[in-house]
Coordinates of C-alpha atoms in Angstrom, one line a residue:
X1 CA -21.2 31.6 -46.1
X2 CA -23.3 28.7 -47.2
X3 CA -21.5 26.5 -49.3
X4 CA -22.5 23.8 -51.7
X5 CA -19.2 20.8 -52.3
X6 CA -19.5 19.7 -55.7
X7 CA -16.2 18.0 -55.8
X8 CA -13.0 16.7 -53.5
X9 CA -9.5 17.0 -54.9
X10 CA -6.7 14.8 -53.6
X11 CA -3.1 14.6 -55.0
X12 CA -2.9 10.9 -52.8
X13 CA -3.7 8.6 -55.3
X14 CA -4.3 5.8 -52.7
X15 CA -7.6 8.5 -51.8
X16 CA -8.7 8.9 -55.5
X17 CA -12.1 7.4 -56.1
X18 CA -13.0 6.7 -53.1
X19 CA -15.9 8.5 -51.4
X20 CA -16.0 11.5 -48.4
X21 CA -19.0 12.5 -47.5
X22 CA -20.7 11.1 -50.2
X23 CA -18.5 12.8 -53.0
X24 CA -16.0 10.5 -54.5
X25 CA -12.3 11.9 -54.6
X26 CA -11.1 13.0 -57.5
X27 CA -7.6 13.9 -58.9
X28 CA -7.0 18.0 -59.5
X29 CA -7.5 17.3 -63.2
X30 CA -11.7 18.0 -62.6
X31 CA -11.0 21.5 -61.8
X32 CA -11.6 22.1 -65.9
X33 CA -14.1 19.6 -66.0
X34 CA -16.9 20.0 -62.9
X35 CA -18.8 23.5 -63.1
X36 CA -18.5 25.4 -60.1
X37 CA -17.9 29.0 -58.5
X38 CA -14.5 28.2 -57.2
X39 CA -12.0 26.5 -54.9
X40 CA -11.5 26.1 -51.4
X41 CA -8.1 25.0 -49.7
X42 CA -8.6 23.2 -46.8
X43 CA -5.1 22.7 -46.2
X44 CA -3.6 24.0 -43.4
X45 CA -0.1 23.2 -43.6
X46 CA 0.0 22.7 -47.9
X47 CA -1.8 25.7 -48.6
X48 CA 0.7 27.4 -50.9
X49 CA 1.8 24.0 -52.4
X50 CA -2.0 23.5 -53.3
X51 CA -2.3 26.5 -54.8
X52 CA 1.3 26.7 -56.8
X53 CA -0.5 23.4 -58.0
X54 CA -3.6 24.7 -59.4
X55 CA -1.5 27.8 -60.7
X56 CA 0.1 25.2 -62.8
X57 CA -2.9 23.8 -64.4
X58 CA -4.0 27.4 -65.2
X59 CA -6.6 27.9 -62.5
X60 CA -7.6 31.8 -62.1
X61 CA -6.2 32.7 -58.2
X62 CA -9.0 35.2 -57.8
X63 CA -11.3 32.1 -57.2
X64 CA -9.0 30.7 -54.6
X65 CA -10.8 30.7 -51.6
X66 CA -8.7 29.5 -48.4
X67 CA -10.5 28.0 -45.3
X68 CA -7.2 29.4 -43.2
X69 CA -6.8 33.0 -43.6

């Protein structure tokens, strides 16, 4: 699935601002802000705490996408 990154969200705030792969970091409050199709966890071993956390900010979970099934 070709995918286009059109943000990076980090909860380490020592990571915010800074740039990977030339996106800069940004906190999880762009997820309202930056248009895009949906989210990817990357996470391995946070995977359920990065999605209770975008739960909280009211996220819809049918455009969840995890990158470990």
């Amino acid at each position: 699935i070709p995918i286009r990154v059109v943000g990076l969200i980090e909860d380490d705030e020592t990571k915010i601002g800074k740039p990977m792969i030339n996106i800069i970091i940004s906190s999880n409050k762009i997820v309202h802000q930056v248009k895009h199709d949906g989210v990817l966890i990357s996470s391995y071993t946070n995977h359920d705490l990065i999605f209770q956390k975008l739960m909280n900010l009211g996220y819809p979970k049918e455009k969840i996408l995890y990158f470990f099934n």
